[in-house]
Short mmCIF file of C-alpha atoms and ligand atoms in Angstrom, two decimals:
data_model
loop_
_atom_site.label_atom_id
_atom_site.label_comp_id
_atom_site.label_asym_id
_atom_site.label_seq_id
_atom_site.Cartn_x
_atom_site.Cartn_y
_atom_site.Cartn_z
CA UNK A 1 60.96 61.83 -173.27
CA UNK A 2 58.99 59.86 -175.82
CA UNK A 3 61.41 60.92 -178.53
CA UNK A 4 64.21 59.16 -176.66
CA UNK A 5 62.50 55.79 -176.83
CA UNK A 6 63.71 53.00 -178.99
CA UNK A 7 61.87 49.83 -179.96
CA UNK A 8 62.06 46.67 -177.88
CA UNK A 9 65.11 44.57 -178.54
CA UNK A 10 64.81 40.81 -178.75
CA UNK A 11 66.88 40.23 -175.65
CA UNK A 12 66.73 41.95 -172.29
CA UNK A 13 69.59 44.38 -171.78
CA UNK A 14 70.92 45.78 -168.55
CA UNK A 15 69.46 49.12 -167.51
CA UNK A 16 72.77 50.80 -168.38
CA UNK A 17 72.75 49.35 -171.87
CA UNK A 18 69.17 50.34 -172.37
CA UNK A 19 69.74 53.91 -171.20
CA UNK A 20 72.72 54.27 -173.51
CA UNK A 21 70.68 53.00 -176.46
CA UNK A 22 67.93 55.46 -175.57
CA UNK A 23 70.32 58.38 -175.28
CA UNK A 24 69.24 59.10 -171.71
CA UNK A 25 71.95 61.01 -169.88
CA UNK A 26 73.83 59.75 -166.89
CA UNK A 27 72.67 62.81 -165.04
CA UNK A 28 69.01 61.90 -165.59
CA UNK A 29 69.73 58.42 -164.31
CA UNK A 30 71.39 59.84 -161.20
CA UNK A 31 68.35 62.04 -160.55
CA UNK A 32 66.22 58.92 -160.92
CA UNK A 33 68.41 57.03 -158.42
CA UNK A 34 68.24 59.96 -155.99
CA UNK A 35 64.46 60.06 -156.17
CA UNK A 36 64.32 56.30 -155.60
CA UNK A 37 66.63 56.56 -152.60
CA UNK A 38 64.46 59.28 -151.10
CA UNK A 39 61.05 57.98 -152.09
CA UNK A 40 61.45 54.23 -151.93
CA UNK A 41 64.49 53.17 -149.95
CA UNK A 42 65.43 49.74 -151.16
CA UNK A 43 65.75 46.65 -149.11
CA UNK A 44 69.04 45.47 -147.70
CA UNK A 45 70.54 44.75 -151.09
CA UNK A 46 70.84 48.42 -151.90
CA UNK A 47 70.28 50.52 -148.80
CA UNK A 48 73.91 50.32 -147.75
CA UNK A 49 74.84 52.18 -150.91
CA UNK A 50 75.28 55.68 -149.62
CA UNK A 51 75.14 57.77 -152.76
CA UNK A 52 73.12 58.01 -155.96
CA UNK A 53 76.31 57.14 -157.85
CA UNK A 54 76.67 53.91 -155.87
CA UNK A 55 73.01 53.00 -156.39
CA UNK A 56 73.35 53.82 -160.08
CA UNK A 57 76.37 51.54 -160.30
CA UNK A 58 74.34 48.64 -158.86
CA UNK A 59 71.17 49.35 -160.80
CA UNK A 60 72.97 49.92 -164.08
CA UNK A 61 74.10 46.30 -164.13
CA UNK A 62 70.61 44.98 -163.46
CA UNK A 63 68.98 43.16 -166.36
CA UNK A 64 65.64 44.85 -166.99
CA UNK A 65 63.06 42.58 -165.42
CA UNK A 66 60.27 41.30 -167.67
CA UNK A 67 56.88 42.23 -166.23
CA UNK A 68 53.45 40.89 -167.09
CA UNK A 69 50.67 43.08 -165.66
CA UNK A 70 47.13 41.72 -165.28
CA UNK A 71 43.96 43.60 -164.40
CA UNK A 72 41.07 42.03 -162.55
CA UNK A 73 38.40 43.89 -160.54
CA UNK A 74 39.92 47.36 -160.22
CA UNK A 75 39.50 51.01 -161.14
CA UNK A 76 42.94 51.21 -162.84
CA UNK A 77 44.00 53.71 -160.20
CA UNK A 78 47.19 51.74 -159.56
CA UNK A 79 48.22 52.11 -163.19
CA UNK A 80 47.16 55.76 -163.16
CA UNK A 81 49.31 56.37 -160.11
CA UNK A 82 52.30 54.86 -161.90
CA UNK A 83 51.56 56.93 -164.99
CA UNK A 84 52.03 60.11 -162.96
CA UNK A 85 55.61 59.43 -161.93
CA UNK A 86 57.97 61.97 -163.38
CA UNK A 87 61.28 60.47 -162.30
CA UNK A 88 61.32 58.31 -164.21
CA UNK A 89 58.57 59.43 -166.52
CA UNK A 90 56.33 56.51 -167.34
CA UNK A 91 57.59 56.12 -170.87
CA UNK A 92 61.13 55.83 -169.55
CA UNK A 93 60.01 53.50 -166.86
CA UNK A 94 58.30 50.94 -169.05
CA UNK A 95 60.79 50.90 -171.85
CA UNK A 96 64.08 51.53 -170.09
CA UNK A 97 64.02 50.45 -166.47
CA UNK A 98 61.63 47.51 -166.59
CA UNK A 99 60.54 45.48 -169.59
CA UNK A 100 56.77 45.64 -169.63
CA UNK A 101 55.74 42.72 -171.80
CA UNK A 102 52.01 42.83 -171.32
CA UNK A 103 49.67 45.46 -169.85
CA UNK A 104 46.02 45.48 -170.87
CA UNK A 105 45.47 49.21 -170.28
CA UNK A 106 48.53 50.39 -172.13
CA UNK A 107 48.84 47.97 -175.02
CA UNK A 108 47.34 48.80 -178.37
CA UNK A 109 46.24 45.25 -179.18
CA UNK A 110 43.03 43.62 -178.06
CA UNK A 111 41.15 40.35 -178.39
CA UNK A 112 43.05 37.51 -180.01
CA UNK A 113 46.10 39.70 -180.60
CA UNK A 114 46.32 40.53 -176.90
CA UNK A 115 45.90 36.91 -175.90
CA UNK A 116 48.68 35.89 -178.25
CA UNK A 117 50.94 38.57 -176.78
CA UNK A 118 50.24 37.22 -173.32
CA UNK A 119 50.92 33.62 -174.30
CA UNK A 120 54.14 34.59 -176.05
CA UNK A 121 55.39 36.55 -173.06
CA UNK A 122 54.60 33.69 -170.70
CA UNK A 123 56.34 31.18 -172.93
CA UNK A 124 59.41 33.34 -173.52
CA UNK A 125 59.97 34.26 -169.88
CA UNK A 126 58.44 31.29 -168.06
CA UNK A 127 59.80 31.10 -164.53
CA UNK A 128 61.59 34.44 -164.95
CA UNK A 129 58.96 37.14 -165.21
CA UNK A 130 57.40 39.13 -162.41
CA UNK A 131 53.62 39.12 -162.50
CA UNK A 132 52.00 42.34 -161.29
CA UNK A 133 48.34 41.87 -160.40
CA UNK A 134 46.02 44.87 -160.14
CA UNK A 135 42.49 44.30 -158.88
CA UNK A 136 40.73 41.64 -156.84
CA UNK A 137 39.74 38.21 -158.07
CA UNK A 138 36.03 37.30 -157.98
CA UNK A 139 35.46 33.82 -156.59
CA UNK A 140 31.67 33.84 -156.17
CA UNK A 141 29.44 31.68 -158.40
CA UNK A 142 32.52 29.79 -159.65
CA UNK A 143 34.09 33.02 -160.89
CA UNK A 144 31.35 33.88 -163.35
CA UNK A 145 31.62 37.61 -162.51
CA UNK A 146 34.74 38.07 -164.60
CA UNK A 147 35.92 36.21 -167.65
CA UNK A 148 38.66 36.94 -170.14
CA UNK A 149 39.08 34.91 -173.33
CA UNK A 150 36.65 32.35 -171.97
CA UNK A 151 38.62 31.84 -168.76
CA UNK A 152 37.59 32.99 -165.32
CA UNK A 153 39.86 35.43 -163.48
CA UNK A 154 40.77 32.56 -161.13
CA UNK A 155 41.90 30.43 -164.08
CA UNK A 156 43.91 33.27 -165.63
CA UNK A 157 45.64 33.93 -162.30
CA UNK A 158 46.43 30.26 -161.76
CA UNK A 159 47.91 30.01 -165.26
CA UNK A 160 49.92 33.26 -165.41
CA UNK A 161 50.76 33.33 -161.70
CA UNK A 162 51.80 29.69 -161.68
CA UNK A 163 54.58 30.36 -164.21
CA UNK A 164 55.81 33.61 -162.65
CA UNK A 165 59.02 33.86 -160.67
CA UNK A 166 57.23 36.10 -158.19
CA UNK A 167 54.02 38.08 -157.89
CA UNK A 168 53.49 41.68 -156.83
CA UNK A 169 49.92 42.35 -155.73
CA UNK A 170 49.63 46.07 -156.39
CA UNK A 171 46.88 48.01 -154.67
CA UNK A 172 44.52 47.01 -151.90
CA UNK A 173 42.21 45.14 -154.28
CA UNK A 174 44.92 42.69 -155.33
CA UNK A 175 46.32 42.53 -151.80
CA UNK A 176 43.10 41.43 -150.08
CA UNK A 177 39.99 42.44 -152.00
CA UNK A 178 39.85 46.21 -151.53
CA UNK A 179 36.76 48.12 -152.66
CA UNK A 180 35.12 45.17 -154.46
CA UNK A 181 35.23 43.18 -151.22
CA UNK A 182 33.33 45.86 -149.26
CA UNK A 183 30.08 44.68 -147.72
CA UNK A 184 28.01 43.03 -149.22
CA UNK A 185 30.86 41.79 -151.43
CA UNK A 186 28.64 40.52 -154.24
CA UNK A 187 31.45 38.87 -156.24
CA UNK A 188 33.35 37.16 -153.44
CA UNK A 189 36.40 39.34 -154.13
CA UNK A 190 39.73 38.15 -152.72
CA UNK A 191 43.40 39.03 -153.07
CA UNK A 192 46.14 37.07 -154.84
CA UNK A 193 47.61 35.58 -151.68
CA UNK A 194 44.19 34.22 -150.71
CA UNK A 195 44.29 32.00 -153.81
CA UNK A 196 48.02 31.26 -154.03
CA UNK A 197 49.19 31.37 -150.41
CA UNK A 198 52.39 29.41 -151.01
CA UNK A 199 53.62 31.48 -153.93
CA UNK A 200 56.25 34.20 -153.62
CA UNK A 201 53.93 37.20 -153.26
CA UNK A 202 54.48 40.69 -151.94
CA UNK A 203 51.58 43.06 -151.25
CA UNK A 204 51.81 46.77 -152.00
CA UNK A 205 48.44 47.98 -150.74
CA UNK A 206 47.02 51.45 -151.12
CA UNK A 207 44.12 52.72 -153.12
CA UNK A 208 46.10 53.70 -155.05
CA UNK A 209 49.52 52.62 -153.85
CA UNK A 210 52.66 54.69 -154.02
CA UNK A 211 54.34 53.91 -157.36
CA UNK A 212 57.86 54.29 -155.99
CA UNK A 213 57.25 51.50 -153.54
CA UNK A 214 56.56 49.21 -156.46
CA UNK A 215 59.61 50.45 -158.33
CA UNK A 216 61.82 49.85 -155.31
CA UNK A 217 60.48 46.31 -154.91
CA UNK A 218 60.83 45.47 -158.61
CA UNK A 219 64.36 46.78 -158.83
CA UNK A 220 65.53 44.98 -155.72
CA UNK A 221 64.05 41.75 -157.06
CA UNK A 222 65.74 42.31 -160.40
CA UNK A 223 69.04 43.12 -158.67
CA UNK A 224 69.37 40.09 -156.45
CA UNK A 225 66.24 37.96 -156.70
CA UNK A 226 64.92 38.89 -153.27
CA UNK A 227 61.98 40.87 -152.03
CA UNK A 228 62.48 43.41 -149.25
CA UNK A 229 61.66 42.28 -145.74
CA UNK A 230 57.91 42.16 -145.22
CA UNK A 231 55.50 42.38 -142.30
CA UNK A 232 52.83 39.85 -141.39
CA UNK A 233 50.58 41.21 -144.16
CA UNK A 234 53.31 40.71 -146.79
CA UNK A 235 53.92 44.46 -147.06
CA UNK A 236 57.51 45.72 -147.52
CA UNK A 237 58.59 47.10 -144.18
CA UNK A 238 60.58 49.93 -145.73
CA UNK A 239 57.32 51.53 -146.82
CA UNK A 240 54.85 50.28 -144.19
CA UNK A 241 56.77 50.16 -140.93
CA UNK A 242 55.35 53.31 -139.37
CA UNK A 243 51.84 54.59 -139.02
CA UNK A 244 50.67 57.82 -140.58
CA UNK A 245 49.97 59.37 -137.20
CA UNK A 246 53.62 59.03 -136.17
CA UNK A 247 54.85 61.39 -138.84
CA UNK A 248 51.77 63.40 -139.73
CA UNK A 249 52.34 67.13 -140.19
CA UNK A 250 49.10 67.74 -138.22
CA UNK A 251 50.35 65.76 -135.22
CA UNK A 252 51.18 68.90 -133.23
CA UNK A 253 47.50 69.88 -133.47
CA UNK A 254 46.47 66.41 -132.27
CA UNK A 255 48.78 66.75 -129.28
CA UNK A 256 47.46 70.25 -128.56
CA UNK A 257 43.85 69.11 -128.83
CA UNK A 258 43.08 71.19 -131.90
CA UNK A 259 40.51 69.18 -133.87
CA UNK A 260 38.50 69.93 -137.00
CA UNK A 261 34.81 69.57 -136.09
CA UNK A 262 33.18 70.22 -139.45
CA UNK A 263 34.61 70.47 -142.94
CA UNK A 264 35.32 74.11 -143.69
CA UNK A 265 35.34 75.30 -140.09
CA UNK A 266 38.07 77.58 -138.81
CA UNK A 267 40.17 74.63 -137.63
CA UNK A 268 39.92 72.96 -141.03
CA UNK A 269 41.08 76.11 -142.71
CA UNK A 270 43.98 76.33 -140.24
CA UNK A 271 45.09 72.77 -140.96
CA UNK A 272 44.12 71.24 -137.62
CA UNK A 273 43.99 67.51 -136.86
CA UNK A 274 41.32 65.41 -138.61
CA UNK A 275 41.03 62.78 -135.87
CA UNK A 276 37.46 63.68 -134.95
CA UNK A 277 36.50 63.59 -138.64
CA UNK A 278 37.31 59.87 -138.60
CA UNK A 279 40.97 60.02 -139.62
CA UNK A 280 42.38 56.48 -139.54
CA UNK A 281 46.00 57.69 -139.46
CA UNK A 282 46.63 56.23 -135.98
CA UNK A 283 45.72 52.75 -137.26
CA UNK A 284 47.29 52.95 -140.70
CA UNK A 285 50.77 51.93 -141.76
CA UNK A 286 51.96 53.78 -144.86
CA UNK A 287 54.50 56.34 -145.97
CA UNK A 288 52.10 58.81 -147.60
CA UNK A 289 53.02 61.71 -145.36
CA UNK A 290 56.62 61.59 -146.50
CA UNK A 291 56.17 60.28 -150.08
CA UNK A 292 53.52 62.43 -151.65
CA UNK A 293 51.71 61.46 -154.83
CA UNK A 294 52.58 62.80 -158.27
CA UNK A 295 55.67 64.32 -156.68
CA UNK A 296 53.67 67.42 -155.78
CA UNK A 297 54.07 68.69 -152.21
CA UNK A 298 51.04 67.99 -150.01
CA UNK A 299 49.33 65.77 -152.57
CA UNK A 300 48.11 63.05 -150.25
CA UNK A 301 44.78 62.77 -148.38
CA UNK A 302 45.65 64.58 -145.15
CA UNK A 303 47.76 67.08 -147.08
CA UNK A 304 44.66 68.27 -148.91
CA UNK A 305 42.45 68.31 -145.81
CA UNK A 306 40.79 64.87 -146.08
CA UNK A 307 41.08 62.26 -143.35
CA UNK A 308 43.10 59.12 -144.03
CA UNK A 309 40.63 56.28 -144.67
CA UNK A 310 43.24 53.61 -143.94
CA UNK A 311 43.52 52.43 -147.52
CA UNK A 312 46.65 50.37 -146.83
CA UNK A 313 45.06 48.40 -144.00
CA UNK A 314 43.08 45.22 -144.60
CA UNK A 315 40.87 45.68 -141.56
CA UNK A 316 40.26 49.41 -141.93
CA UNK A 317 39.48 50.83 -145.38
CA UNK A 318 36.09 49.81 -146.77
CA UNK A 319 35.44 47.96 -143.52
CA UNK A 320 35.28 50.69 -140.85
CA UNK A 321 32.78 53.52 -141.46
CA UNK A 322 34.40 56.66 -142.85
CA UNK A 323 33.56 58.96 -139.92
CA UNK A 324 34.05 56.42 -137.13
CA UNK A 325 36.77 57.60 -134.76
CA UNK A 326 39.51 55.04 -134.22
CA UNK A 327 40.63 53.80 -130.85
CA UNK A 328 44.14 54.87 -130.04
CA UNK A 329 45.62 51.47 -129.30
CA UNK A 330 48.58 51.44 -131.67
CA UNK A 331 50.23 54.57 -130.37
CA UNK A 332 51.23 56.09 -127.11
CA UNK A 333 48.71 58.78 -126.29
CA UNK A 334 50.21 62.16 -125.62
CA UNK A 335 50.47 63.08 -121.95
CA UNK A 336 47.24 64.34 -120.44
CA UNK A 337 49.03 66.20 -117.69
CA UNK A 338 52.53 67.40 -117.07
CA UNK A 339 54.70 66.71 -114.05
CA UNK A 340 54.58 69.66 -111.68
CA UNK A 341 57.85 71.50 -111.28
CA UNK A 342 58.06 72.03 -107.53
CA UNK A 343 61.76 71.59 -106.86
CA UNK A 344 62.66 72.44 -103.32
CA UNK A 345 65.34 75.06 -103.31
CA UNK A 346 68.24 74.45 -100.89
CA UNK A 347 71.01 76.83 -99.88
CA UNK A 348 74.29 77.11 -101.73
CA UNK A 349 77.47 78.52 -100.18
CA UNK A 350 78.89 81.68 -101.68
CA UNK A 351 82.11 79.78 -102.56
CA UNK A 352 80.30 77.06 -104.49
CA UNK A 353 78.23 79.66 -106.21
CA UNK A 354 81.39 81.42 -107.28
CA UNK A 355 82.99 78.26 -108.71
CA UNK A 356 80.10 77.16 -110.82
CA UNK A 357 78.42 80.48 -111.07
CA UNK A 358 78.06 81.01 -114.76
CA UNK A 359 77.03 77.48 -115.79
CA UNK A 360 74.65 76.97 -112.90
CA UNK A 361 73.26 80.40 -113.46
CA UNK A 362 72.40 79.53 -117.01
CA UNK A 363 70.87 76.18 -116.04
CA UNK A 364 68.96 77.65 -113.10
CA UNK A 365 67.59 80.42 -115.24
CA UNK A 366 66.54 77.86 -117.89
CA UNK A 367 64.95 75.68 -115.22
CA UNK A 368 63.10 78.61 -113.73
CA UNK A 369 61.79 79.68 -117.11
CA UNK A 370 60.81 76.09 -117.92
CA UNK A 371 59.04 75.70 -114.60
CA UNK A 372 57.15 78.91 -115.23
CA UNK A 373 56.11 77.59 -118.62
CA UNK A 374 55.04 74.23 -117.25
CA UNK A 375 53.10 75.92 -114.49
CA UNK A 376 51.38 78.10 -117.03
CA UNK A 377 50.67 75.06 -119.22
CA UNK A 378 49.14 73.29 -116.24
CA UNK A 379 46.96 76.28 -115.50
CA UNK A 380 45.90 76.50 -119.15
CA UNK A 381 45.07 72.84 -119.40
CA UNK A 382 42.90 72.69 -116.38
CA UNK A 383 40.90 75.62 -117.70
CA UNK A 384 37.37 75.00 -119.07
CA UNK A 385 37.46 74.04 -122.76
CA UNK A 386 41.01 72.68 -122.55
CA UNK A 387 41.88 69.29 -124.06
CA UNK A 388 41.76 67.46 -120.73
CA UNK A 389 38.53 69.17 -120.00
CA UNK A 390 37.03 67.81 -123.26
CA UNK A 391 37.73 64.21 -122.28
CA UNK A 392 38.59 63.08 -125.83
CA UNK A 393 40.49 60.15 -124.48
CA UNK A 394 43.26 61.07 -126.86
FE1 FSX B 1 41.75 51.33 -157.99
FE2 FSX B 1 43.91 49.53 -158.33
FE3 FSX B 1 42.09 51.16 -155.54
FE4 FSX B 1 42.00 48.85 -156.38
O1 FSX B 1 44.42 50.57 -157.12
S1 FSX B 1 42.98 52.77 -156.80
S2 FSX B 1 40.27 50.33 -156.63
S3 FSX B 1 43.42 49.48 -154.90
O2 FSX B 1 43.10 47.97 -157.74
O3 FSX B 1 42.85 50.47 -159.43
FE1 SF4 B 2 47.29 63.38 -138.65
FE2 SF4 B 2 45.08 61.97 -138.60
FE3 SF4 B 2 46.85 61.71 -136.63
FE4 SF4 B 2 45.41 63.92 -136.86
S1 SF4 B 2 44.63 61.82 -136.38
S2 SF4 B 2 47.61 63.80 -136.46
S3 SF4 B 2 45.23 64.16 -139.07
S4 SF4 B 2 47.15 61.14 -138.75
FE1 F3S B 3 45.61 55.84 -148.07
FE2 F3S B 3 45.62 57.07 -145.79
FE3 F3S B 3 47.66 57.27 -147.37
S1 F3S B 3 43.89 56.86 -147.15
S2 F3S B 3 46.77 57.16 -149.42
S3 F3S B 3 46.94 55.43 -146.36
S4 F3S B 3 46.84 58.85 -146.08
#
């Protein structure tokens, strides 16, 4: 797609105008809108649009939002995750859907040139740009652990964040400290909201986060100036309203008591549940199981046989030991026993039997078969080695 790119214009165009200038087809844009609808359902402003055409009609009129992207203490995994999107490809994304004015990893300039680019972008779009922050901010020893152009990370954030219309803290580091804040937290790493609690900030945690979540948030903000509804940790509910365990493809194995005991054992090879390996899925709100990374099926931790470490949860990842089994307090545990089917059979007159014969016959047969199955299940589960017998508490 790089050959379809055109240079920046002086003014921000709408997405439609930009796509036309770039020669990107309407069909490609519709595919993009479809993937956004599936992967990152927008907030209220756009979710009531039922078709890709309707979403495209709304998005096409959106003026490409200017973005300034700062890095602090991070591994650049958030940027890498965004780089792997294929609809839109990253080149299309930065030059046609959003207007990326400053990004230290991607820009060619450095030193004084980079600083000038930052100052110019801030001046030109003061009060209008969205600041994306990647990485945590070191506060220990007066911020001496990270300086850029003679300013501490705290000073840079206060300056650039203070003039932003809104801030997106991308990744767990920017949301609340992430890896750098893990014990013993030598730099005093904190998230953006810890330093600017009253600013308009939305957190998109994950290590790395899902890039479509960010795209959905940015485009809704550009469309109507609002962020999607958030939870108490400032996370957009559309992406963080359910826990992994609720929609995990291995859930049937959890319910059946089939647990991996050791990496590489028969259960692991069969795709059994990773709960006993320390999977934090029951305590982790995220959409990974339905929005895989790099748009490749099964590319997410549990999909490749690794337990979820709870990377989207402030109190879990890098805080709770990797192999520690979580308590099941956020979900309803599956039943540990089934109600016995011991229906007392009464007598039915021949006439009544004749009137409802066929329907009742079908139901009775179904009920009998079901009761046989439940009885068998009960027998199985009280057998030695069954799930109840193991006392997992699950
Ligand atoms: Fe890395 Fe980003 Fe983790 Fe942090 O993502 S993927 S350490 S959340 O800031 O670069
Ligand atoms: Fe999936 Fe983990 Fe829950 Fe098992 S414990 S069903 S692997 S989320
Ligand atoms: Fe993170 Fe768990 Fe998803 S580790 S990427 S929240 S499966």
